[in-house]
Amino acid sequence: MMRLLNRQRLVAVALALSAPMPLMAHEYKAGDIKIVHPWMRQPPAAAKVGGGFMTLTNTGTVADRLIGGTIESAARLEVHEMKMVDGVMRMRQLPSGLEIKPGETVVLKPGSYHLMFMELSAAPGTDKRLKGTLVFEKSGTVEVEYKIEPAGAAISGGADHPSIGHGSAAGTSGHGSGSGAMKNGSH
């Protein structure tokens, strides 16, 4: 009788381990693209936009491109870039997406590459997770969850993932900070 119970437990554990799930608590894979800790700063209650961040690593031998996705509570998602031009922080949409070269790691972070969640219907609460997708040109679509971090978060924290350099670029404030130094548009 004891052997039968042990065998049943082993089968249950084996089935649980073989079920499709993220690589870690907050890590995903789409083809050759490894996605680590998608997160979003909690926007102000009346905000209609929000910023999304994560780390993307191309483990393959062919370039791929992040071209879009979705997130609950937003009408659309855009891929953006922020950078300093003539002493002014400028933001622009990347209409053909963000290239991730073979062997390259790209960090989407405040003040740099990021996702813009447009036409938010509601501001999510801190420490919640919103379901969404990421769409890659070659690797296809993958379901992810975005962890909501406090409004001033520059580094994505939490026990379910490592801190991997999500800090703000020096002299920038990122989305939701009220900085008047940022201009939207092409440079």
XYZ file of N, CA and C in Angstrom, residues 20-179:
480
model
N 3.253 22.727 -19.381
C 3.843 23.966 -19.885
C 3.654 25.086 -18.878
N 4.725 25.830 -18.610
C 4.678 26.946 -17.672
C 5.913 27.795 -17.885
N 5.959 28.995 -17.304
C 7.147 29.815 -17.439
C 8.377 29.081 -16.924
N 9.565 29.479 -17.440
C 10.806 28.834 -17.030
C 11.054 29.002 -15.540
N 10.765 30.172 -15.011
C 10.840 30.443 -13.573
C 9.517 31.103 -13.217
N 9.417 31.642 -12.031
C 8.173 32.262 -11.603
C 7.753 33.392 -12.533
N 8.696 34.073 -13.155
C 8.344 35.220 -13.991
C 9.278 35.319 -15.196
N 9.502 34.195 -15.826
C 10.380 34.103 -16.992
C 9.651 33.291 -18.056
N 9.755 33.721 -19.309
C 9.024 33.085 -20.396
C 9.967 32.828 -21.570
N 9.503 32.037 -22.526
C 10.294 31.747 -23.715
C 9.369 31.739 -24.921
N 9.812 32.402 -25.999
C 9.100 32.397 -27.275
C 10.143 32.066 -28.332
N 10.114 30.854 -28.860
C 11.146 30.452 -29.809
C 12.514 30.593 -29.170
N 13.402 31.371 -29.798
C 14.747 31.602 -29.262
C 14.825 32.815 -28.336
N 13.703 33.466 -28.058
C 13.706 34.668 -27.226
C 13.347 34.321 -25.786
N 14.234 34.661 -24.873
C 14.007 34.500 -23.430
C 13.508 35.844 -22.908
N 12.401 35.830 -22.171
C 11.752 37.030 -21.652
C 11.810 36.965 -20.133
N 12.465 37.946 -19.521
C 12.616 37.943 -18.064
C 11.865 39.127 -17.463
N 10.990 38.831 -16.559
C 10.230 39.739 -15.711
C 9.581 40.924 -16.428
N 8.522 40.682 -17.186
C 7.743 41.803 -17.699
C 7.096 42.546 -16.524
N 7.224 43.887 -16.521
C 6.635 44.665 -15.434
C 6.156 46.001 -15.954
N 5.324 46.636 -15.145
C 4.730 47.926 -15.479
C 4.714 48.779 -14.232
N 5.062 50.050 -14.389
C 4.881 50.987 -13.281
C 3.400 51.261 -13.115
N 2.956 51.356 -11.865
C 1.564 51.696 -11.609
C 1.342 53.134 -12.066
N 0.449 53.325 -13.049
C 0.202 54.695 -13.500
C -0.736 55.427 -12.545
N -0.739 56.765 -12.594
C -1.716 57.514 -11.797
C -3.135 57.106 -12.189
N -4.086 57.284 -11.290
C -5.462 56.818 -11.497
C -6.081 57.322 -12.795
N -5.831 58.553 -13.192
C -6.454 59.129 -14.391
C -5.619 58.926 -15.655
N -4.462 58.293 -15.553
C -3.573 58.140 -16.710
C -4.196 57.251 -17.780
N -3.943 57.596 -19.018
C -4.432 56.811 -20.151
C -3.303 56.042 -20.830
N -2.056 56.186 -20.323
C -0.910 55.447 -20.864
C -0.090 54.886 -19.709
N 0.686 53.861 -20.009
C 1.594 53.272 -19.028
C 2.802 52.705 -19.753
N 3.882 52.472 -19.012
C 5.111 51.940 -19.593
C 5.353 50.510 -19.148
N 5.857 49.688 -20.072
C 6.163 48.295 -19.790
C 7.636 47.997 -20.030
N 8.201 47.138 -19.173
C 9.632 46.887 -19.170
C 9.915 45.400 -18.986
N 11.110 44.955 -19.398
C 11.529 43.558 -19.270
C 12.916 43.414 -19.867
N 13.470 42.217 -19.800
C 14.731 41.904 -20.461
C 14.477 40.809 -21.486
N 15.004 41.022 -22.708
C 14.846 40.067 -23.802
C 16.217 39.579 -24.231
N 16.399 38.271 -24.341
C 17.661 37.690 -24.803
C 17.373 36.759 -25.969
N 18.112 36.955 -27.055
C 17.994 36.086 -28.223
C 19.046 34.995 -28.097
N 18.621 33.778 -27.834
C 19.539 32.648 -27.660
C 19.800 31.920 -28.972
N 19.209 32.401 -30.055
C 19.329 31.730 -31.341
C 20.442 32.285 -32.213
N 20.402 31.911 -33.486
C 21.428 32.316 -34.450
C 20.878 33.270 -35.510
N 19.606 33.655 -35.388
C 18.958 34.556 -36.335
C 18.320 35.710 -35.563
N 18.425 36.927 -36.100
C 17.796 38.084 -35.464
C 16.285 37.896 -35.433
N 15.661 38.461 -34.409
C 14.210 38.471 -34.293
C 13.816 39.895 -33.929
N 12.523 40.157 -33.896
C 12.047 41.515 -33.672
C 10.794 41.473 -32.805
N 10.770 42.264 -31.725
C 9.561 42.456 -30.926
C 8.707 43.454 -31.702
N 7.531 43.020 -32.169
C 6.729 43.888 -33.026
C 5.403 44.326 -32.400
N 5.038 43.784 -31.241
C 3.785 44.199 -30.621
C 3.381 43.296 -29.480
N 2.096 43.358 -29.161
C 1.556 42.560 -28.077
C 0.265 43.147 -27.563
N -0.138 42.668 -26.403
C -1.360 43.132 -25.756
C -1.138 43.163 -24.251
N -2.012 43.857 -23.555
C -2.072 43.802 -22.095
C -3.515 44.124 -21.692
N -3.999 43.445 -20.662
C -5.333 43.740 -20.146
C -5.419 45.227 -19.806
N -6.565 45.800 -19.961
C -6.858 47.186 -19.594
C -6.284 48.220 -20.548
N -5.683 47.808 -21.664
C -5.165 48.774 -22.637
C -5.702 48.436 -24.027
N -6.045 49.477 -24.787
C -6.576 49.268 -26.137
C -5.498 48.779 -27.091
N -4.243 49.244 -26.874
C -3.161 48.792 -27.751
C -1.820 48.935 -27.058
N -0.833 48.270 -27.648
C 0.532 48.277 -27.141
C 1.444 48.713 -28.286
N 2.393 49.615 -27.985
C 3.362 50.076 -28.978
C 4.766 49.884 -28.428
N 5.726 49.645 -29.319
C 7.130 49.545 -28.953
C 7.750 50.931 -29.152
N 8.416 51.457 -28.103
C 8.960 52.819 -28.130
C 10.441 52.839 -27.754
N 11.067 53.959 -28.061
C 12.446 54.242 -27.674
C 12.496 55.651 -27.096
N 13.241 55.813 -26.011
C 13.528 57.136 -25.453
C 15.034 57.328 -25.492
N 15.462 58.539 -25.881
C 16.889 58.844 -25.827
C 17.083 60.352 -25.815
N 18.261 60.747 -25.350
C 18.608 62.159 -25.281
C 19.033 62.638 -26.668
N 18.443 63.760 -27.120
C 18.811 64.405 -28.369
C 18.933 65.895 -28.082
N 20.132 66.447 -28.243
C 20.378 67.868 -27.983
C 19.933 68.280 -26.576
N 20.203 67.425 -25.604
C 19.889 67.740 -24.213
C 18.434 67.584 -23.833
N 17.606 67.049 -24.733
C 16.181 66.865 -24.454
C 15.841 65.384 -24.617
N 15.123 64.849 -23.656
C 14.695 63.455 -23.745
C 13.552 63.377 -24.754
N 13.736 62.533 -25.761
C 12.730 62.363 -26.810
C 12.247 60.923 -26.835
N 10.961 60.777 -27.172
C 10.380 59.451 -27.261
C 9.767 59.295 -28.650
N 9.947 58.097 -29.227
C 9.341 57.825 -30.524
C 8.922 56.360 -30.591
N 7.870 56.131 -31.366
C 7.425 54.766 -31.617
C 8.369 54.125 -32.625
N 8.629 52.831 -32.459
C 9.414 52.053 -33.417
C 8.422 51.243 -34.256
N 7.962 51.818 -35.389
C 6.890 51.171 -36.156
C 7.245 49.777 -36.663
N 8.517 49.491 -36.904
C 8.879 48.143 -37.353
C 9.395 47.286 -36.201
N 9.214 47.749 -34.970
C 9.573 46.953 -33.809
C 11.018 47.115 -33.382
N 11.419 46.301 -32.419
C 12.742 46.352 -31.812
C 13.507 45.086 -32.170
N 14.637 45.253 -32.861
C 15.446 44.105 -33.262
C 16.232 43.564 -32.074
N 16.280 42.237 -31.974
C 17.093 41.547 -30.980
C 18.014 40.622 -31.776
N 19.278 41.005 -31.866
C 20.248 40.253 -32.665
C 20.615 38.944 -31.963
N 21.131 37.965 -32.729
C 21.533 36.695 -32.119
C 22.555 36.911 -31.006
N 22.322 36.270 -29.860
C 23.235 36.383 -28.723
C 23.101 37.682 -27.950
N 22.232 38.578 -28.364
C 22.090 39.899 -27.744
C 21.030 39.893 -26.652
N 21.278 40.697 -25.611
C 20.296 40.960 -24.566
C 19.910 42.426 -24.654
N 18.608 42.685 -24.724
C 18.081 44.046 -24.780
C 17.238 44.261 -23.535
N 17.545 45.312 -22.781
C 16.801 45.634 -21.569
C 15.819 46.751 -21.888
N 14.537 46.473 -21.736
C 13.512 47.495 -21.844
C 13.381 48.080 -20.452
N 13.687 49.388 -20.310
C 13.730 50.014 -18.994
C 13.324 51.475 -19.104
N 13.004 52.089 -17.987
C 12.674 53.516 -18.010
C 13.817 54.322 -18.636
N 13.456 55.257 -19.519
C 14.443 56.111 -20.149
C 15.147 55.474 -21.332
N 14.645 54.374 -21.852
C 15.290 53.641 -22.936
C 14.206 52.979 -23.792
N 14.491 51.794 -24.308
C 13.457 51.032 -25.001
C 12.405 50.623 -23.987
N 11.138 50.624 -24.401
C 10.047 50.242 -23.517
C 8.792 49.980 -24.337
N 7.773 49.467 -23.687
C 6.465 49.315 -24.291
C 5.575 50.435 -23.784
N 4.702 50.935 -24.643
C 3.693 51.916 -24.227
C 2.337 51.235 -24.302
N 1.625 51.264 -23.175
C 0.281 50.724 -23.100
C -0.665 51.910 -23.281
N -1.390 51.923 -24.378
C -2.189 53.075 -24.777
C -3.668 52.881 -24.451
N -4.328 54.000 -24.110
C -5.757 54.023 -23.824
C -6.123 53.065 -22.692
N -5.423 53.231 -21.550
C -5.722 52.403 -20.376
C -7.146 52.664 -19.910
N -7.859 51.609 -19.561
C -9.225 51.756 -19.067
C -9.272 51.874 -17.548
N -8.220 51.411 -16.881
C -8.174 51.473 -15.418
C -6.733 51.323 -14.959
N -6.389 52.011 -13.885
C -5.043 51.893 -13.310
C -5.001 50.659 -12.415
N -4.118 49.704 -12.714
C -4.031 48.498 -11.883
C -3.362 48.794 -10.546
N -3.660 47.984 -9.549
C -3.062 48.140 -8.232
C -1.660 47.559 -8.162
N -0.845 48.102 -7.271
C 0.514 47.621 -7.068
C 0.491 46.160 -6.637
N 1.505 45.423 -7.049
C 1.684 44.004 -6.742
C 0.632 43.106 -7.393
N -0.116 43.637 -8.324
C -1.038 42.821 -9.118
C -0.299 42.363 -10.366
N -0.911 41.500 -11.121
C -0.360 41.061 -12.412
C -1.455 41.195 -13.461
N -1.053 41.682 -14.625
C -1.975 41.788 -15.750
C -1.529 40.829 -16.843
N -2.483 40.113 -17.399
C -2.168 39.179 -18.481
C -2.016 39.946 -19.786
N -1.143 39.411 -20.634
C -0.944 40.010 -21.936
C -0.200 39.054 -22.842
N 0.223 39.577 -23.978
C 1.021 38.807 -24.918
C 2.156 39.672 -25.435
N 3.170 39.024 -25.958
C 4.225 39.681 -26.712
C 4.245 38.997 -28.070
N 4.461 39.776 -29.131
C 4.487 39.228 -30.482
C 5.859 39.502 -31.086
N 6.504 38.429 -31.547
C 7.809 38.515 -32.191
C 7.653 38.136 -33.664
N 8.429 38.771 -34.501
C 8.362 38.541 -35.943
C 8.581 37.065 -36.301
N 9.586 36.439 -35.732
C 9.906 35.046 -36.062
C 9.411 34.061 -35.000
N 9.469 34.440 -33.750
C 9.129 33.520 -32.656
C 7.645 33.464 -32.343
N 6.846 34.341 -32.941
C 5.406 34.295 -32.735
C 4.936 34.963 -31.456
N 3.793 34.527 -30.989
C 3.115 35.132 -29.840
C 3.312 34.275 -28.600
N 3.568 34.927 -27.475
C 3.709 34.235 -26.197
C 2.878 34.974 -25.145
N 2.197 34.218 -24.303
C 1.441 34.807 -23.199
C 2.391 35.119 -22.054
N 2.224 36.307 -21.455
C 3.036 36.733 -20.321
C 2.130 37.397 -19.286
N 2.692 37.646 -18.111
C 2.026 38.455 -17.092
C 2.948 39.597 -16.724
N 2.387 40.802 -16.652
C 3.137 41.992 -16.255
C 2.889 42.240 -14.777
N 3.952 42.283 -13.992
C 3.836 42.589 -12.561
C 3.759 44.104 -12.412
N 2.827 44.582 -11.618
C 2.657 46.020 -11.416
C 3.527 46.443 -10.241
N 4.441 47.378 -10.513
C 5.369 47.902 -9.499
C 4.917 49.297 -9.073
N 5.378 49.789 -7.917
C 5.000 51.123 -7.452
C 5.332 52.202 -8.483
N 4.588 53.307 -8.439
C 4.699 54.388 -9.428
C 6.126 54.885 -9.629
N 6.926 54.994 -8.603
C 8.282 55.515 -8.742
C 9.336 54.468 -9.018
N 8.934 53.235 -9.289
C 9.898 52.144 -9.439
C 10.846 52.380 -10.602
N 12.134 52.328 -10.301
C 13.167 52.379 -11.341
C 13.791 51.005 -11.474
N 13.766 50.255 -10.392
C 14.282 48.891 -10.394
C 13.125 47.986 -10.050
N 12.938 46.986 -10.861
C 11.866 46.043 -10.641
C 12.266 45.106 -9.519
N 11.526 45.121 -8.428
C 11.880 44.299 -7.282
C 10.920 43.151 -7.079
N 11.186 42.345 -6.075
C 10.295 41.241 -5.749
C 11.058 39.956 -5.561
N 10.450 39.039 -4.876
C 11.118 37.788 -4.536
C 11.099 36.776 -5.671
N 10.224 37.005 -6.689
C 10.096 35.978 -7.719
C 11.021 36.181 -8.906
N 11.945 37.125 -8.822
C 12.855 37.342 -9.939
C 14.088 38.088 -9.460
N 15.193 37.962 -10.184
C 16.395 38.684 -9.810
C 16.330 40.129 -10.255
N 17.065 40.989 -9.583
C 17.220 42.361 -10.044
C 18.289 42.345 -11.123
N 17.923 42.758 -12.333
C 18.841 42.599 -13.452
C 19.058 43.896 -14.212
N 19.258 44.970 -13.500
C 19.626 46.207 -14.164
C 18.477 46.931 -14.826
N 17.334 47.011 -14.178
C 16.218 47.742 -14.740
C 16.257 49.216 -14.337
N 17.348 49.712 -13.832
C 17.399 51.079 -13.325
C 17.222 52.118 -14.400
N 16.809 53.330 -14.000
C 16.649 54.437 -14.927
C 17.990 54.898 -15.445
N 17.965 55.425 -16.655
C 19.166 56.056 -17.198
C 19.403 57.351 -16.447
N 20.661 57.716 -16.259
C 20.987 58.926 -15.505
C 20.331 60.131 -16.149
N 19.712 60.957 -15.323
C 19.121 62.188 -15.786
C 17.758 62.026 -16.434
N 17.188 60.842 -16.428
C 15.871 60.658 -17.012
C 14.911 60.231 -15.938
N 13.663 60.448 -16.222
C 12.672 60.108 -15.214
C 11.694 59.053 -15.672
N 11.656 58.734 -16.945
C 10.762 57.685 -17.410
C 9.307 58.089 -17.392
N 8.411 57.138 -17.604
C 6.984 57.413 -17.691
C 6.378 57.631 -16.321
N 5.379 58.509 -16.312
C 4.586 58.690 -15.107
C 5.233 59.574 -14.066
N 6.307 60.290 -14.397
C 6.977 61.086 -13.389
C 6.640 62.555 -13.486
N 5.972 62.969 -14.572
C 5.617 64.363 -14.714
C 6.753 65.226 -15.228
N 7.833 64.656 -15.727
C 8.959 65.434 -16.224
C 8.553 66.241 -17.440
